Coordinates of C-alpha atoms and ligand atoms in Angstrom, one line a residue:
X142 CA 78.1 -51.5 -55.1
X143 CA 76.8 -54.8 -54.9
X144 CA 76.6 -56.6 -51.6
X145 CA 79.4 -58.9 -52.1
X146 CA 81.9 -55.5 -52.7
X147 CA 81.0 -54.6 -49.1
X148 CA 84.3 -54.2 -46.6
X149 CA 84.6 -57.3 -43.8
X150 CA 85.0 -60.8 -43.7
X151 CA 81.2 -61.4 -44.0
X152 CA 79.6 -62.9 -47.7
X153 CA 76.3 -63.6 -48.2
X154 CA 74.7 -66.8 -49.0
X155 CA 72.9 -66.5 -52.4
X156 CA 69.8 -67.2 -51.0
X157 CA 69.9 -64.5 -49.4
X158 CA 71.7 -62.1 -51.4
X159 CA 68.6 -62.2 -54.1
X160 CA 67.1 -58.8 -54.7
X161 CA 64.3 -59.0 -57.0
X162 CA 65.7 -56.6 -59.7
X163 CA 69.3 -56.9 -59.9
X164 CA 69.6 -53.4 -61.3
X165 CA 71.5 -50.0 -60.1
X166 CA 68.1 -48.5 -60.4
X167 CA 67.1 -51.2 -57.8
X168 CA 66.2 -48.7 -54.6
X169 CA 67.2 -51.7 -52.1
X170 CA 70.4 -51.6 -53.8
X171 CA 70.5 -48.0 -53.7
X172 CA 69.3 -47.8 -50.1
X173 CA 72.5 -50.5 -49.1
X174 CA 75.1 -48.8 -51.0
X175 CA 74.3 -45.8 -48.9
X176 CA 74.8 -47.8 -46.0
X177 CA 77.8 -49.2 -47.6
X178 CA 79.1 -45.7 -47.8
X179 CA 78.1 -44.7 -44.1
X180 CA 80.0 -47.4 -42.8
X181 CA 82.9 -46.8 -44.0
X182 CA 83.4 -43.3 -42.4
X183 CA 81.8 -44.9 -39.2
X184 CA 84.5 -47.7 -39.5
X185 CA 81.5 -50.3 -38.7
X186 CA 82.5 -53.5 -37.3
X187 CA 81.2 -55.9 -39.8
X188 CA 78.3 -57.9 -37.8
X189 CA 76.9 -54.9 -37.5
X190 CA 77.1 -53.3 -40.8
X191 CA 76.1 -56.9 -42.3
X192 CA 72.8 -56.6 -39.9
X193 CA 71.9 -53.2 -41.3
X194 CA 72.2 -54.3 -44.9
X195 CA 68.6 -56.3 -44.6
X196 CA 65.3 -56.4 -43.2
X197 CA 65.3 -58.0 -39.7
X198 CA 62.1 -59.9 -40.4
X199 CA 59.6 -59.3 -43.7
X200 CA 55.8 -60.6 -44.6
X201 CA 54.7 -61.8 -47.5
X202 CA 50.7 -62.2 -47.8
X203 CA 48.6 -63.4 -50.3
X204 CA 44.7 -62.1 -49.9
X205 CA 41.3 -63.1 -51.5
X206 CA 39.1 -60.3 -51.7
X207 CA 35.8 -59.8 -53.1
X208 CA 35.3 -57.5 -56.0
X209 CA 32.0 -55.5 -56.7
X210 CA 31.2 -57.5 -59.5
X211 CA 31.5 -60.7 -57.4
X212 CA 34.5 -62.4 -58.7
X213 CA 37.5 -62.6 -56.3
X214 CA 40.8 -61.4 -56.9
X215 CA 44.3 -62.4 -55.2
X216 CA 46.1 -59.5 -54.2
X217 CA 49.9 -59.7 -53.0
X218 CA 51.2 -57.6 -50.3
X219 CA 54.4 -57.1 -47.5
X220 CA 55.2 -55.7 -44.6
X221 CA 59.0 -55.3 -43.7
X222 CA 60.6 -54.7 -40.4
X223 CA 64.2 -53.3 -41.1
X224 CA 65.2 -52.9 -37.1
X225 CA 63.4 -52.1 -33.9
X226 CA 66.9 -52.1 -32.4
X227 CA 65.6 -48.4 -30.8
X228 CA 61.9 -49.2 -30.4
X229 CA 59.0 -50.3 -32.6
X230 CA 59.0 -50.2 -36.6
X231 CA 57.2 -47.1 -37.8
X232 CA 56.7 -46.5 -41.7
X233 CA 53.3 -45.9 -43.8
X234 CA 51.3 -48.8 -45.8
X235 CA 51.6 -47.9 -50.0
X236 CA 48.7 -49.2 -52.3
X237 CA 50.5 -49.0 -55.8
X238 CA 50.4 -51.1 -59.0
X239 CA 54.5 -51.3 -59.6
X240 CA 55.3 -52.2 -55.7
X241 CA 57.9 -54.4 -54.9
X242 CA 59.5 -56.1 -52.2
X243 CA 62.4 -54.5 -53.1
X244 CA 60.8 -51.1 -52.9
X245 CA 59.9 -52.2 -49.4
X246 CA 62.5 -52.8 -48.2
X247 CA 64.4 -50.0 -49.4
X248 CA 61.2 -47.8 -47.8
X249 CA 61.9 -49.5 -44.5
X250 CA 65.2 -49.3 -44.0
X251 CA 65.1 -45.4 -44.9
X252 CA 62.6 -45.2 -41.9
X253 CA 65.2 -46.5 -39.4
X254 CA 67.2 -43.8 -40.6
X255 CA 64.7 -41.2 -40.5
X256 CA 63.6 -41.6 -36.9
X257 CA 66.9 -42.1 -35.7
X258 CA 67.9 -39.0 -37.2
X259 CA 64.8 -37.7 -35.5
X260 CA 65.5 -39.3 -31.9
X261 CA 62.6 -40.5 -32.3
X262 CA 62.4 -43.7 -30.0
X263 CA 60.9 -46.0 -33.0
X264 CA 62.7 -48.4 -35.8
X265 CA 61.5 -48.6 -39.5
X266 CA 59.1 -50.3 -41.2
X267 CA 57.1 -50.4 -44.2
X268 CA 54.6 -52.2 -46.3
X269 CA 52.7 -52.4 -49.7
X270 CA 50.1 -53.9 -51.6
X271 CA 50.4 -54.7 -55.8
X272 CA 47.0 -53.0 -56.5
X273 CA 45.6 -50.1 -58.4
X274 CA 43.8 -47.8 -55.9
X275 CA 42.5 -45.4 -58.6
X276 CA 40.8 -48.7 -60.6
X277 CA 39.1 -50.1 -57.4
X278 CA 35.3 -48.6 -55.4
X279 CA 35.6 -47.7 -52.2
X280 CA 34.0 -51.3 -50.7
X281 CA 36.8 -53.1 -52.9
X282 CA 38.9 -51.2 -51.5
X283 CA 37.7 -51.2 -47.9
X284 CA 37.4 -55.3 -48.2
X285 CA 41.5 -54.8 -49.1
X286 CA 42.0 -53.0 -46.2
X287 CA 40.7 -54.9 -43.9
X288 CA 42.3 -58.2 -45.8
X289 CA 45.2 -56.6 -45.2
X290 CA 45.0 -56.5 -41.4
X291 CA 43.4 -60.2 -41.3
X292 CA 47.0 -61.5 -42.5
X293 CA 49.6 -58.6 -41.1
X294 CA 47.5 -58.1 -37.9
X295 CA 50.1 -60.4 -35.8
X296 CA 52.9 -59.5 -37.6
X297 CA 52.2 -55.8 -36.0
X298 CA 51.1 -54.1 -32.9
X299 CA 52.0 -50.6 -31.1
X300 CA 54.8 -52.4 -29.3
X301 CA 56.1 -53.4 -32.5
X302 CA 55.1 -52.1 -35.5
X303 CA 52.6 -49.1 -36.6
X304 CA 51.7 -48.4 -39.5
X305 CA 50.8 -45.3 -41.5
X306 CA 49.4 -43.3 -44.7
X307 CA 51.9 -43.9 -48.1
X308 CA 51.3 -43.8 -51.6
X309 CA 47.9 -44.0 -52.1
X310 CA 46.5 -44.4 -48.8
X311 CA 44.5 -42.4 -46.6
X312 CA 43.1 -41.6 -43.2
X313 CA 39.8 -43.1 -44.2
X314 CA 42.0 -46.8 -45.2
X315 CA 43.7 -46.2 -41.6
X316 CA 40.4 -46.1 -40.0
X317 CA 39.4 -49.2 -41.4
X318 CA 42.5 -50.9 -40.9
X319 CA 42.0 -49.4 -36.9
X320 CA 39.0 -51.0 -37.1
X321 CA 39.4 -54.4 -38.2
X322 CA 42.6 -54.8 -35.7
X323 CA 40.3 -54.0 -32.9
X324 CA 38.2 -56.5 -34.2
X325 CA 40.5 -59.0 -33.8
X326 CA 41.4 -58.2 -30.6
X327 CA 38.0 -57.8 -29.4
X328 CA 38.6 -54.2 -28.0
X329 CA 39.2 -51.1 -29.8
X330 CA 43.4 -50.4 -30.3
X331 CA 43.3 -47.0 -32.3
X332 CA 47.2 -47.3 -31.8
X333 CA 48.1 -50.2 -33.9
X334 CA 47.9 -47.2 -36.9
X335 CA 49.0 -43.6 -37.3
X336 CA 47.1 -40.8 -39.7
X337 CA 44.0 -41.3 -38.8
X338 CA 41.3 -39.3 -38.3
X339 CA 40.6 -37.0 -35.3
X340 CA 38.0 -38.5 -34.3
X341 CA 39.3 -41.9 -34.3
X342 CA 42.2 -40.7 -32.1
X343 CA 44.3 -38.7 -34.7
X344 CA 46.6 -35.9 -34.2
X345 CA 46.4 -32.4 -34.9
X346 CA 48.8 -31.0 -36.5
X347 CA 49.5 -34.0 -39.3
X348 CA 48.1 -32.2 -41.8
X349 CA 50.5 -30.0 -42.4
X350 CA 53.6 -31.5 -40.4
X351 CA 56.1 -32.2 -43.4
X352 CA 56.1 -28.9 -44.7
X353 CA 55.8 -27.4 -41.1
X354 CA 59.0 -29.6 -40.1
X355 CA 60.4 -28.4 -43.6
X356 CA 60.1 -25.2 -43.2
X357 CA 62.0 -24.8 -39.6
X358 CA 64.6 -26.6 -41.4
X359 CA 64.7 -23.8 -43.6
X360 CA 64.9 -21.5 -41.0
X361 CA 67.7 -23.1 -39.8
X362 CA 69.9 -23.1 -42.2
X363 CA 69.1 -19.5 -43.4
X364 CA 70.5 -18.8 -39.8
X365 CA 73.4 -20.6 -39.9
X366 CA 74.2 -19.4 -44.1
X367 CA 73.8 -16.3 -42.8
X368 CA 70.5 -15.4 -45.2
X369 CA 68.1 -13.0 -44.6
X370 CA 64.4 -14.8 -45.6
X371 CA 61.8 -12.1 -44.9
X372 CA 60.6 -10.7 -48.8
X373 CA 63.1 -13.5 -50.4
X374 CA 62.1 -15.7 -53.0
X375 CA 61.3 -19.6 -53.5
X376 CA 60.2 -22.0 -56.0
X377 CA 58.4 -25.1 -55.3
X378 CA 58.2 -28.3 -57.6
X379 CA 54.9 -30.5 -56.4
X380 CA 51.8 -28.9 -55.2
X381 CA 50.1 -32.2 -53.3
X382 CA 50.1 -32.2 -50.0
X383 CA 53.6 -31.2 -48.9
X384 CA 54.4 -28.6 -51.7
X385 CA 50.7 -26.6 -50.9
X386 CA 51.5 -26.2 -47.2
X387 CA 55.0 -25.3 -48.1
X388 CA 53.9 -22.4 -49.9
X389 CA 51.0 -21.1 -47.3
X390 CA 53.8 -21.8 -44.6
X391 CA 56.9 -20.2 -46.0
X392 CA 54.6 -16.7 -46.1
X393 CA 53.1 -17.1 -43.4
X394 CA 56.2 -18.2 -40.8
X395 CA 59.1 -17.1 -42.8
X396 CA 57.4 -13.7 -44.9
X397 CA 58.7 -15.2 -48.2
X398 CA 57.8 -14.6 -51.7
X399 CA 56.9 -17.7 -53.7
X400 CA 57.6 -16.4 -57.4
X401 CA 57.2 -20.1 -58.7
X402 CA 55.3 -23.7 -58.4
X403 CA 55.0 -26.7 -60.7
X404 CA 52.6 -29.9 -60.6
X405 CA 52.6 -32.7 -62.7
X406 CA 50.9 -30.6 -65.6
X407 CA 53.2 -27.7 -65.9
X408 CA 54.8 -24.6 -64.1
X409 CA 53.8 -20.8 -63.9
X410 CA 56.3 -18.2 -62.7
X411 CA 56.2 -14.7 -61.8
X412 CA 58.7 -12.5 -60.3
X413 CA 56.7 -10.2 -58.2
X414 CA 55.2 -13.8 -56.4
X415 CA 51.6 -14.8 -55.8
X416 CA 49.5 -16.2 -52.6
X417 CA 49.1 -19.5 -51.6
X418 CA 45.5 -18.5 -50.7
X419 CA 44.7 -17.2 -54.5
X420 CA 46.7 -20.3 -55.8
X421 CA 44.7 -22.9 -54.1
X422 CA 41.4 -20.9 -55.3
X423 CA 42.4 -21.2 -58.8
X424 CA 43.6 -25.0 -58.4
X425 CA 40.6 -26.3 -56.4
X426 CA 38.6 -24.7 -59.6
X427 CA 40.6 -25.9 -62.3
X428 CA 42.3 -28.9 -61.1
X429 CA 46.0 -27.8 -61.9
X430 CA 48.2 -24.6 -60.8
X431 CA 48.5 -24.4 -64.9
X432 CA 46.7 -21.0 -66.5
X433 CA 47.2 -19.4 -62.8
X434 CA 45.9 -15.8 -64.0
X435 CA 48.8 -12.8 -63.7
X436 CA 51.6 -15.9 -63.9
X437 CA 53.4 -17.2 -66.7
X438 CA 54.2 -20.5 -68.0
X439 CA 58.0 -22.2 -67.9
X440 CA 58.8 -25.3 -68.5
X441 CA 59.3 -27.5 -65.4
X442 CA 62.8 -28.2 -66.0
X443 CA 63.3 -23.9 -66.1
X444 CA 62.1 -23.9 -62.2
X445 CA 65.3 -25.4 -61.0
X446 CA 67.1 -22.8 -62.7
X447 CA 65.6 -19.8 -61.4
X448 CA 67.5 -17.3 -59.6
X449 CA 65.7 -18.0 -56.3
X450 CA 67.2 -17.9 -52.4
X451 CA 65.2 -21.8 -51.6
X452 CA 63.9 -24.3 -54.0
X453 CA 61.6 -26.9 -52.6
X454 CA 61.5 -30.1 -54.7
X455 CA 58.1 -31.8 -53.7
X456 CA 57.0 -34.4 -55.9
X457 CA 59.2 -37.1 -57.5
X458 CA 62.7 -38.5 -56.9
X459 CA 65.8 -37.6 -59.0
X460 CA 64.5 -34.3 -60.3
X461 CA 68.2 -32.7 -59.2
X462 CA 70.5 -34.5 -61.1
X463 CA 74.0 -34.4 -62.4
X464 CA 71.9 -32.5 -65.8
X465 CA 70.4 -29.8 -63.8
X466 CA 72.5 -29.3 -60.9
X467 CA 75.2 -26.9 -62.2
X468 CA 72.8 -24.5 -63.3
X469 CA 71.1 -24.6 -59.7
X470 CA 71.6 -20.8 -58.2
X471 CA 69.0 -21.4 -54.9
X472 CA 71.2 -21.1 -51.8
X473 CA 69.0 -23.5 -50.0
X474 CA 67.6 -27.0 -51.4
X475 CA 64.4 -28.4 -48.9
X476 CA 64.0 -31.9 -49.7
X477 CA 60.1 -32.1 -48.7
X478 CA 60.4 -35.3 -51.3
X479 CA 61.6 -38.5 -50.9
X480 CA 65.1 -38.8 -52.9
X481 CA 64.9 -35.7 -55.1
X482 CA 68.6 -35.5 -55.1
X483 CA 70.5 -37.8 -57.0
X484 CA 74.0 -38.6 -55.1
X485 CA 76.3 -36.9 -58.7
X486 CA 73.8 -33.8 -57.7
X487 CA 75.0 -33.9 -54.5
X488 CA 78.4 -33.7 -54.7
X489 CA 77.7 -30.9 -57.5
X490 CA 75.4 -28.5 -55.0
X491 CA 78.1 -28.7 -52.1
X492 CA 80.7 -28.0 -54.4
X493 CA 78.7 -24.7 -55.6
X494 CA 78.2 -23.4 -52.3
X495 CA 74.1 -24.5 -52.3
X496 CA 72.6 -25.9 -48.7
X497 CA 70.9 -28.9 -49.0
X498 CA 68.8 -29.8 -46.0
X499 CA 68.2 -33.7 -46.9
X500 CA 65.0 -35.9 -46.9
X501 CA 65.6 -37.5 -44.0
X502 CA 65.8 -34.4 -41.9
X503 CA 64.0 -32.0 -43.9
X504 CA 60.0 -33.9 -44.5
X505 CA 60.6 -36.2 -41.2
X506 CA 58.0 -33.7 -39.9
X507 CA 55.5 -36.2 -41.1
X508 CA 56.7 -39.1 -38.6
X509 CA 57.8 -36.7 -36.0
X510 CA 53.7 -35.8 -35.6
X511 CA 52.7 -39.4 -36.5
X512 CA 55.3 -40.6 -33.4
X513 CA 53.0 -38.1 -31.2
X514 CA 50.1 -39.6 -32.3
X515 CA 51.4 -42.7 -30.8
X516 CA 52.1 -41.1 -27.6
X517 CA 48.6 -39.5 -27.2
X518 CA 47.0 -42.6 -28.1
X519 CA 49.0 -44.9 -25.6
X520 CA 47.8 -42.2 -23.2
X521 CA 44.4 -41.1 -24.1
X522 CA 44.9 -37.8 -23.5
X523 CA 45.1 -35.0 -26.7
X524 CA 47.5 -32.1 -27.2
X525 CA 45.9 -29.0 -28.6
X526 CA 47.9 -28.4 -32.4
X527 CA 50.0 -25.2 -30.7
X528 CA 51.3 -28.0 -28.4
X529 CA 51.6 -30.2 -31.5
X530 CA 54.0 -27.4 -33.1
X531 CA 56.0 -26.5 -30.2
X532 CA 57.3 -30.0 -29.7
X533 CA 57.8 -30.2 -33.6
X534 CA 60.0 -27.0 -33.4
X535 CA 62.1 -28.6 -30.9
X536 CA 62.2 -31.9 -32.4
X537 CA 63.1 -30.2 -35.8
X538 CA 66.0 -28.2 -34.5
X539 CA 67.7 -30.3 -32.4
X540 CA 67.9 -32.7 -35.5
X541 CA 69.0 -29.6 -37.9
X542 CA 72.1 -28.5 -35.2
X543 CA 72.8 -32.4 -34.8
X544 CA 73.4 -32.6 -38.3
X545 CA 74.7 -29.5 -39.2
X546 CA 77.3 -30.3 -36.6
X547 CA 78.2 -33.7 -37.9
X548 CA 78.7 -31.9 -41.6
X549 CA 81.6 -29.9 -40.0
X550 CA 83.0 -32.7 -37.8
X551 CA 83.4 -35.4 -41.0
X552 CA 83.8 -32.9 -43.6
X553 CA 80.9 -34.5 -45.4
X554 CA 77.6 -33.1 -47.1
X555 CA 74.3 -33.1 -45.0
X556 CA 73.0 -36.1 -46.1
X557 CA 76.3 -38.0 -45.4
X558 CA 76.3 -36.6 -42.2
X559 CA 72.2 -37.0 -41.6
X560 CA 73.3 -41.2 -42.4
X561 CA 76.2 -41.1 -40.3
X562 CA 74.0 -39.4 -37.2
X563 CA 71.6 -42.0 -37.6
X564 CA 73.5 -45.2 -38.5
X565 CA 75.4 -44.3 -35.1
X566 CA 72.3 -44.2 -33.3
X567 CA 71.1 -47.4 -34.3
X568 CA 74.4 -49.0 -34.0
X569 CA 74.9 -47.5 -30.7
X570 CA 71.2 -49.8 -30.0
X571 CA 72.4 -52.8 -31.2
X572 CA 75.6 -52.7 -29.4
X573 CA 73.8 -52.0 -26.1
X574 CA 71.1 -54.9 -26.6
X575 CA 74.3 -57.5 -26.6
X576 CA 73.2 -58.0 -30.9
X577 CA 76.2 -57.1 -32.0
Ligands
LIG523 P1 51.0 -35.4 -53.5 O1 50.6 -36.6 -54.3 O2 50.0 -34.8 -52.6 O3 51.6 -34.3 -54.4 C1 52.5 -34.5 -55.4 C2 52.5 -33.3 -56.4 O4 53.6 -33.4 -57.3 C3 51.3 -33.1 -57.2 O5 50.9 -31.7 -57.2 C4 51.7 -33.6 -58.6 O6 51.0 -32.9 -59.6 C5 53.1 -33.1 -58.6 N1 54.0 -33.7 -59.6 C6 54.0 -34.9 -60.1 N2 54.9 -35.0 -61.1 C7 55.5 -33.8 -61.3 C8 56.4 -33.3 -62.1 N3 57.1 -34.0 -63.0 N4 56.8 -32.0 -62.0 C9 56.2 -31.2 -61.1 N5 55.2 -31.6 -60.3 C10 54.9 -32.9 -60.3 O7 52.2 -36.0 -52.7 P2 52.8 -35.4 -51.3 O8 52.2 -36.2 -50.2 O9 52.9 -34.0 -51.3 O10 54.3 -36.0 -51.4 C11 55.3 -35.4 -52.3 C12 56.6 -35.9 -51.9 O11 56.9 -35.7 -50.5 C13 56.8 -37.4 -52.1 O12 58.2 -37.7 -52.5 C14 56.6 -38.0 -50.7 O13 57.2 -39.3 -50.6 C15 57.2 -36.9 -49.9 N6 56.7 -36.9 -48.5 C16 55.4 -36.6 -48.2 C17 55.0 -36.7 -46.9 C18 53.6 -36.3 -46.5 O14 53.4 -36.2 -45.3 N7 52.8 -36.0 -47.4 C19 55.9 -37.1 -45.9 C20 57.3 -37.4 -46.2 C21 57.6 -37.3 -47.6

């Protein structure tokens, strides 16, 4: 849909209604149509549905910095601010050679949705810098950093906007980026960033929060399917971060098997399962879960058809797609990705009978523990990580019943429902400030 199809008296002037790639591909585009489609079951006045369409405010920044071999090179960057209607803009910082604003923004406004899905008293936000991390030293990249936060540093704060790891960004880029806002300021304000590292006032418990928060999703909806997950199987697409913990956390919390895992090189199956623990072994020695003795291979395409109870996409967007989908037999789908499911997929797994627990709920573990960080920090005073996981769990479930419930009510699939829970939520905000 483009944004002059969209229901109300309201047209944009062109000016504003540029996107940088006009294209269906475009992810802003993507991210508004979505909106689009959210308002109309919500039956959004159209103020408010025109506000939700863009970024309240964005940053473009242009930084000098000094490469190692003493040259200087112009780097282009953003930060967007897609509504603080509930509280301040939360969403990570990406270091990536193919960012765009567009990107950006589309990032941003999917953070308004995942912390008000969350109840999380925060807005969304993100930002990105055009660079290649993997082609830069540490000190370029440091001197990046802290560029970064020389030019954004007014635009954020922890009243208004805190950033966070992305794409390509670590706690060791958070801890300079800590360090150069407290520079500014002239006293140290470890709060204006989230993910860093314990000692600099991070949280326990990040580590592993997405696939935590994942995994009591999972839970969840076993309980309400009615499907037994002690001894039952799983497949997992992505071993990074989130799809690693998955594994180590569906044994250990749920007593699942894991008979299947992919990364970017290639997949290795076997029916009787394997541990996480013996896994990691043989990919911290080889580089790859590939040639994983006592497995074999399958091509990454055959994980999705396997005849598992949960599949856990992981890595990369649209790998369940209107191709793939009907052969899906996994009763449950947790979306520890960003966007794995393409909207034809959707409508495809609902119609099969398959429980998709969607992004937004399902990895908004990651936030949920990054939020707490914010809370310890504005209190300097630290939770030990079983505190950490308890408040998760709560977090977690009141978000799965929330939209499980609004699935029902509309009639819709989760994701539909997980927009409309948190559309109304930030809606409700906007009404109640007098914007709208
Ligand atoms: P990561 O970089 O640690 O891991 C990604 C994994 O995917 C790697 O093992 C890579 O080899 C694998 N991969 C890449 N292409 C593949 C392919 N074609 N087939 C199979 N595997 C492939 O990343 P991550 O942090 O685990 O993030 C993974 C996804 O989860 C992303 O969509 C990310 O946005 C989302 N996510 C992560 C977090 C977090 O806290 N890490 C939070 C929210 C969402």
């Amino acid at each position: 849909m483009s944004e002059r199809n969209i229901p109300g008296e309201y047209t944009l002037p062109d000016t504003l209604a540029k996107t940088e790639i006009r294209s269906e591909q475009n992810p802003f585009i993507i991210a508004q149509s979505q909106l689009d489609e959210t308002a109309s079951y919500l039956k959004l006045d159209p103020a408010t549905h025109q506000l939700l369409r863009w970024p309240l405010r964005e940053l473009h920044i242009t930084m000098p910095v000094k490469l190692d071999n003493g040259t200087t090179r112009i780097f282009h960057g953003f930060r967007v601010q897609h509504n603080d209607a509930r509280g301040p803009c939360k969403g990570g910082i990406r270091f990536h050679p193919d960012e765009t604003i567009d990107t950006v923004r589309a990032l941003a406004a999917w953070m308004t949705w995942k912390t008000a899905v969350m109840n999380l008293p925060l807005g969304g936000g993100k930002g990105g810098v055009i660079c290649n991390p993997k082609k830069m030293s540490p000190g370029e990249l440091e001197r990046l950093s802290r560029a970064y936060i020389r030019q954004a540093g007014s635009f954020v704060a922890p009243e208004k906007d805190v950033p966070a790891p992305d794409v390509y960004t670590n706690p060791q880029i958070m801890a300079w980026m800590a360090d150069e806002y407290s520079m500014l300021r002239g006293y140290n304000e470890f709060g204006i960033i989230t993910g860093k590292p314990l000692p600099l006032g991070g949280s326990a418990g990040r580590n592993d929060a997405t696939a935590r928060g994942g995994i009591y999703c999972v839970r969840e909806a076993a309980r309400v399917k009615g499907i037994g997950l002690q001894g039952a199987t799983a497949a997992i697409q992505g071993y990074g971060n989130s799809g690693s913990y998955a594994h180590k956390l569906a044994e250990k919390m749920l007593g699942m098997k894991i008979v299947a895992v992919s990364d970017s090189k290639g997949t290795v199956f076997n029916p009787d399962g394997f541990t996480h623990e013996d896994l990691m072994a043989h990919k911290k020695r080889t580089g790859s879960v590939t040639g994983f003795p006592g497995t074999e291979p399958l091509s990454n395409e055959a994980l999705f058809e396997l005849d598992v109870t949960v599949i856990f996409p992981a890595a990369l967007e649209g790998a369940i797609n209107r191709n793939n989908a009907p052969r899906i037999k996994a009763k449950i789908i947790a979306e520890l990705a960003n966007g794995p499911t393409t909207p034809e997929a959707d409508i495809i797994l609902r119609n099969n009978g398959c429980y998709v627990i969607p992004d937004l709920l399902c990895n908004a573990g990651g936030v949920t523990v990054s939020y707490f960080e914010m809370v310890q920090n504005s209190y300097g005073y630290y939770w030990e990580e079983e505190e950490i996981h308890h408040r998760l769990e709560k977090k977690m479930t009141d978000a799965f019943s929330q939209v499980h419930r609004t699935a029902g009510q509309y009639g819709v699939h989760n994701r539909m429902a997980a927009y409309i829970v948190a559309v109304e939520r930030v809606a409700e905000a906007m009404r109640l400030r007098g914007w709208v």
